[in-house]
Coordinates of C-alpha atoms in Angstrom, one line a residue:
M1 CA 117.1 116.9 90.4
A2 CA 114.1 114.8 89.5
N3 CA 112.0 115.7 86.5
G4 CA 108.8 114.1 85.3
T5 CA 106.2 114.4 82.6
T6 CA 102.7 113.1 82.5
E7 CA 100.8 111.8 79.4
N8 CA 97.2 110.6 78.8
Q9 CA 97.1 107.2 77.1
S10 CA 93.9 105.1 76.6
A11 CA 92.2 107.2 79.3
E12 CA 95.0 106.1 81.6
V13 CA 97.5 108.5 83.2
K14 CA 101.1 107.4 82.9
T15 CA 104.0 109.2 84.5
V16 CA 107.4 109.1 82.7
S17 CA 110.1 110.1 85.1
Y18 CA 113.9 110.5 85.0
E19 CA 116.6 111.9 87.3
Q20 CA 119.0 114.5 85.8
M21 CA 122.5 113.6 86.8
L22 CA 124.7 115.9 84.8
E23 CA 124.1 118.9 82.4
L24 CA 126.1 118.5 79.2
G25 CA 125.0 121.7 77.5
H26 CA 123.1 122.3 74.2
G27 CA 120.0 120.5 75.5
L28 CA 121.8 117.3 76.4
I29 CA 121.9 115.8 79.9
I30 CA 122.9 112.5 81.4
A31 CA 119.8 111.1 83.1
K32 CA 118.9 108.0 85.2
V33 CA 115.8 106.5 83.6
P34 CA 113.7 103.5 84.6
L35 CA 113.8 100.8 81.9
T36 CA 110.0 100.7 81.8
S37 CA 110.0 104.4 80.7
L38 CA 112.0 103.8 77.5
R39 CA 110.2 103.5 74.2
E40 CA 111.7 101.8 71.2
Q41 CA 111.3 103.3 67.7
D42 CA 108.7 101.6 65.5
I43 CA 111.3 101.1 62.8
N44 CA 115.0 100.4 63.5
A45 CA 117.4 99.5 60.6
R46 CA 120.1 98.2 62.9
I47 CA 119.7 94.4 63.5
M48 CA 121.5 91.9 65.7
K49 CA 121.8 88.2 65.5
N50 CA 120.0 86.2 68.2
E51 CA 123.3 84.7 69.5
M52 CA 124.9 88.1 69.6
Q53 CA 121.9 89.6 71.5
K54 CA 122.1 86.7 74.0
Q55 CA 125.9 87.3 74.5
L56 CA 125.2 91.0 75.1
T57 CA 122.5 90.0 77.7
D58 CA 125.0 87.7 79.4
N59 CA 127.6 90.4 79.5
I60 CA 125.2 92.9 81.1
R61 CA 124.0 90.3 83.6
K62 CA 127.6 89.6 84.6
R63 CA 128.6 93.3 84.9
G64 CA 125.3 94.5 86.4
Q65 CA 125.2 97.6 84.2
L66 CA 125.7 98.9 80.7
E67 CA 129.2 99.8 79.6
S68 CA 128.1 102.6 77.1
L69 CA 125.3 105.1 77.3
P70 CA 122.3 104.9 74.9
F71 CA 121.2 108.1 73.2
C72 CA 117.5 109.0 73.8
A73 CA 115.2 112.0 73.3
L74 CA 112.3 113.4 75.4
V75 CA 109.5 113.8 72.9
D76 CA 105.9 114.6 73.8
G77 CA 106.3 113.4 77.4
K78 CA 107.9 110.1 76.3
I79 CA 111.5 109.0 76.4
E80 CA 112.3 107.5 73.0
I81 CA 115.4 105.5 72.1
I82 CA 117.4 106.8 69.2
S83 CA 120.6 104.7 69.5
G84 CA 121.0 101.7 71.8
H85 CA 117.9 99.6 71.2
H86 CA 119.8 96.3 71.6
R87 CA 121.6 97.4 74.7
I88 CA 118.4 98.4 76.3
R89 CA 116.6 95.3 75.2
S90 CA 119.4 93.1 76.7
A91 CA 119.3 95.2 79.9
K92 CA 115.6 94.4 80.3
D93 CA 116.2 90.7 79.5
S94 CA 119.1 90.5 82.0
G95 CA 116.8 90.8 84.9
V96 CA 119.4 92.5 87.0
I97 CA 118.8 96.2 86.1
N98 CA 115.7 98.4 86.7
E99 CA 117.2 101.7 85.6
I100 CA 120.0 102.9 83.4
Y101 CA 122.0 106.0 82.5
V102 CA 121.3 107.6 79.1
I103 CA 122.3 110.7 77.2
L104 CA 119.0 112.5 76.9
D105 CA 118.1 115.2 74.4
V106 CA 115.5 117.4 76.0
T107 CA 115.2 120.0 73.2
G108 CA 112.1 118.5 71.8
L109 CA 113.3 116.9 68.6
T110 CA 110.9 116.5 65.6
R111 CA 110.2 113.1 64.1
S112 CA 112.4 114.1 61.1
Q113 CA 115.3 115.0 63.4
I114 CA 114.9 111.7 65.3
A115 CA 115.0 109.7 62.1
A116 CA 118.1 111.6 60.9
K117 CA 119.9 111.1 64.1
Q118 CA 118.9 107.4 64.2
L119 CA 120.4 106.8 60.8
A120 CA 123.5 108.9 61.6
H121 CA 124.3 107.0 64.8
N122 CA 124.1 103.8 62.8
A123 CA 126.1 105.1 59.9
I124 CA 129.0 106.6 61.9
S125 CA 129.7 103.5 63.9
G126 CA 132.7 102.9 61.5
F127 CA 134.4 99.6 60.7
D128 CA 137.3 97.5 62.1
D129 CA 140.7 97.3 60.5
Q130 CA 141.1 93.6 60.2
S131 CA 144.8 93.4 60.8
T132 CA 144.5 95.6 63.9
L133 CA 141.6 93.6 65.1
K134 CA 143.6 90.4 65.0
E135 CA 146.4 92.0 67.0
I136 CA 143.8 93.1 69.6
V137 CA 142.3 89.6 69.7
K138 CA 145.8 88.1 70.4
L139 CA 145.8 90.0 73.7
I140 CA 142.8 87.9 75.0
D141 CA 144.0 84.9 77.0
D142 CA 140.8 83.8 78.8
V143 CA 138.0 81.8 77.2
D144 CA 135.2 83.8 78.9
D145 CA 136.8 87.0 77.7
M146 CA 136.9 85.6 74.2
L147 CA 133.2 84.7 74.3
E148 CA 132.3 88.1 75.8
S149 CA 134.0 89.9 72.9
Y150 CA 131.8 88.0 70.4
I151 CA 134.5 88.0 67.7
G152 CA 133.3 85.8 64.9
K153 CA 135.3 83.0 63.3
D154 CA 135.3 84.9 59.9
I155 CA 137.5 87.6 61.3
L156 CA 139.6 85.7 63.9
G157 CA 142.2 84.4 61.5
E158 CA 145.4 83.5 63.4
P159 CA 143.9 84.2 66.8
L160 CA 141.4 81.4 66.1
A161 CA 144.2 79.0 66.6
E162 CA 144.8 80.5 70.0
L163 CA 141.1 80.2 70.8
E164 CA 141.2 76.5 70.0
K165 CA 144.0 76.1 72.4
L166 CA 142.0 77.7 75.1
L167 CA 138.8 75.7 74.4
S168 CA 140.4 72.3 74.3
P169 CA 143.2 70.3 76.0
T170 CA 146.6 70.1 74.3
V171 CA 149.2 67.4 74.1
E172 CA 151.1 69.2 76.9
Y173 CA 148.7 68.0 79.5
D174 CA 147.7 64.5 80.7
W175 CA 143.9 64.6 80.6
K176 CA 140.9 62.3 80.8
N177 CA 137.3 62.7 79.6
I178 CA 134.7 62.8 82.4
V179 CA 131.0 62.9 81.6
F180 CA 128.4 64.1 84.1
T181 CA 124.9 63.1 82.9
F182 CA 121.6 63.6 84.8
L183 CA 118.8 61.1 83.9
P184 CA 115.3 60.2 84.9
H185 CA 114.9 56.8 86.5
Q186 CA 114.6 54.9 83.2
V187 CA 116.9 52.2 82.0
K188 CA 116.3 53.0 78.4
D189 CA 117.7 56.5 78.9
L190 CA 120.9 55.1 80.4
D191 CA 121.2 52.7 77.4
K192 CA 120.9 55.6 75.0
L193 CA 123.6 57.5 76.9
V194 CA 126.0 54.6 76.8
E195 CA 125.3 54.1 73.1
A196 CA 125.8 57.9 72.4
L197 CA 129.1 58.0 74.3
R198 CA 130.5 54.7 72.9
S199 CA 132.5 56.5 70.1
Q200 CA 133.9 59.1 72.5
Q201 CA 135.2 56.5 75.0
P202 CA 135.1 58.7 78.1
D203 CA 137.2 57.5 81.0
F204 CA 134.4 58.0 83.5
I205 CA 130.6 58.4 83.2
G206 CA 128.6 59.8 86.1
A207 CA 124.9 59.2 85.9
C208 CA 122.7 60.9 88.4
D209 CA 119.0 61.6 89.0
I210 CA 117.7 64.4 86.9
E211 CA 116.4 66.2 90.1
Q212 CA 120.0 66.6 91.2
H213 CA 121.0 68.6 88.2
K214 CA 119.8 72.0 89.4
P215 CA 121.3 71.7 92.9
F216 CA 124.6 70.6 91.3
I217 CA 124.7 73.5 88.9
D218 CA 123.7 76.0 91.6
A219 CA 126.4 74.7 94.0
L220 CA 129.0 74.9 91.2
A221 CA 127.9 78.5 90.3
K222 CA 128.0 79.6 93.9
Y223 CA 131.5 78.2 94.4
Q224 CA 132.8 79.8 91.2
E225 CA 131.4 83.2 92.5
F226 CA 132.7 82.6 96.0
A227 CA 136.3 81.6 94.9
N228 CA 136.3 83.9 91.8
V229 CA 137.0 80.9 89.7
K230 CA 135.9 81.0 86.0
N231 CA 137.1 77.6 84.9
T232 CA 134.5 75.0 85.6
G233 CA 137.1 72.2 85.9
A234 CA 139.1 74.2 88.5
A235 CA 135.9 74.8 90.5
I236 CA 135.0 71.1 90.5
H237 CA 138.5 70.2 91.5
A238 CA 138.3 72.6 94.4
M239 CA 135.0 71.1 95.5
I240 CA 136.5 67.7 95.4
K241 CA 139.4 68.8 97.6
G242 CA 136.8 70.2 100.0
T243 CA 135.1 66.8 100.1
E244 CA 138.5 65.1 100.7
Q245 CA 139.1 67.4 103.6
L246 CA 135.7 66.3 105.0
F247 CA 136.7 62.7 104.8
D248 CA 140.0 63.5 106.5
D249 CA 138.2 65.2 109.3
L250 CA 136.0 62.1 109.7
Q251 CA 139.1 59.9 109.5
F252 CA 137.3 58.0 106.8
D253 CA 138.9 54.6 105.9
D254 CA 137.8 53.0 102.7
K255 CA 139.0 49.6 103.9
Q256 CA 136.0 49.4 106.1
E257 CA 132.3 49.8 105.4
W258 CA 130.7 53.1 106.4
V259 CA 127.0 53.9 107.0
Q260 CA 125.3 57.3 106.9
I261 CA 124.3 58.2 110.5
T262 CA 120.8 59.2 109.3
S263 CA 120.1 55.6 108.4
V264 CA 120.8 54.7 112.0
L265 CA 118.9 57.5 113.7
G266 CA 116.2 57.7 111.1
S267 CA 116.5 61.5 111.1
S268 CA 119.1 64.2 110.4
A269 CA 117.7 66.5 113.1
I270 CA 117.0 66.3 116.9
P271 CA 115.4 68.7 119.4
K272 CA 117.6 71.6 120.4
E273 CA 117.6 70.6 124.1
A274 CA 118.9 67.1 123.3
A275 CA 121.5 68.6 121.0
E276 CA 122.8 70.9 123.7
I277 CA 123.2 67.9 126.1
I278 CA 124.9 65.7 123.5
T279 CA 127.2 68.6 122.6
M280 CA 128.3 69.1 126.2
A281 CA 128.9 65.4 126.7
I282 CA 131.0 65.1 123.5
K283 CA 133.0 68.1 124.5
K284 CA 133.7 66.6 127.9
M285 CA 134.7 63.3 126.3
I286 CA 137.1 65.1 123.9
E287 CA 138.7 67.0 126.8
S288 CA 139.2 63.7 128.7
G289 CA 140.7 62.0 125.7
D290 CA 138.0 59.4 125.4
V291 CA 137.0 60.7 121.9
N292 CA 139.1 62.3 119.1
A293 CA 137.8 65.7 117.9
K294 CA 137.7 64.3 114.3
S295 CA 135.8 61.2 115.3
K296 CA 133.0 62.5 117.4
W297 CA 130.8 59.7 116.1
K298 CA 132.7 57.3 118.4
A299 CA 130.9 58.9 121.4
I300 CA 127.7 57.3 120.2
E301 CA 129.5 54.0 119.8
L302 CA 130.8 54.2 123.5
W303 CA 127.3 55.2 124.8
A304 CA 125.7 52.3 123.0
A305 CA 128.3 49.8 124.2
D306 CA 127.9 51.0 127.8
Y307 CA 124.1 50.7 127.5
L308 CA 124.3 47.2 126.1
G309 CA 126.8 46.2 128.8
G310 CA 124.4 47.4 131.5
N311 CA 126.6 50.2 132.7

């Protein structure tokens, strides 16, 4: 059931709408509300650190929705937030949500009642038993889950040692440092990089054009989502294995010099009609055994040799 109210504001008519999803009784409903219809209180005592707010935004962006319902009130044709300011703010900042579910009070609360409920919701949030909290933290065995929990170092205690094991290699593994750095075409920047890394002594430094940074990160993110891989190192390893498979398909031999075919043809594309003819010819050569399916490029070499030989 869709409900809506209309208000006049600065001689402009604005419609605040919501969709009632469930009747809870006593003037409370669960409603689906557009984020643009939600109004924050002018004064809110509950504050959140910037880094915690950012983590909350990242959590919502990853999940695609809120994991707990804010409490709001319908007052004078406006939907006001009573509890859940930071969750709603992060939902807006996430960029992946246009509307959310809220517990909505439609009884017409007074300003005094709203203030009382705002303080009460903040006050009854309770506190964590530190020993129990540490036991819960010990159950987390993934770095991303640890970051999502936003458990501070001041309360981690023993679990902090487990976090350090997750965040850094241990002596149980044979590991090397590899640094990927993207630079503009300036020698002085490369000199600065080498100087900065001198003390770290990485086993390998990869320096690339700064313009390649975004495509690299995008490709890495897409692969992590495609393969459901959270660990960046594991994703890069899988991408490397994919490249090795490509070399195997090409029968690449590092004992001889190879040249990109685009440098020979001067283009990476040809007309569709020409492609169809070439495809048919290569298929016929594979069927006759003149060309291996993994070395289709040899067809071009044979055609060129026949042409130069006058055949």
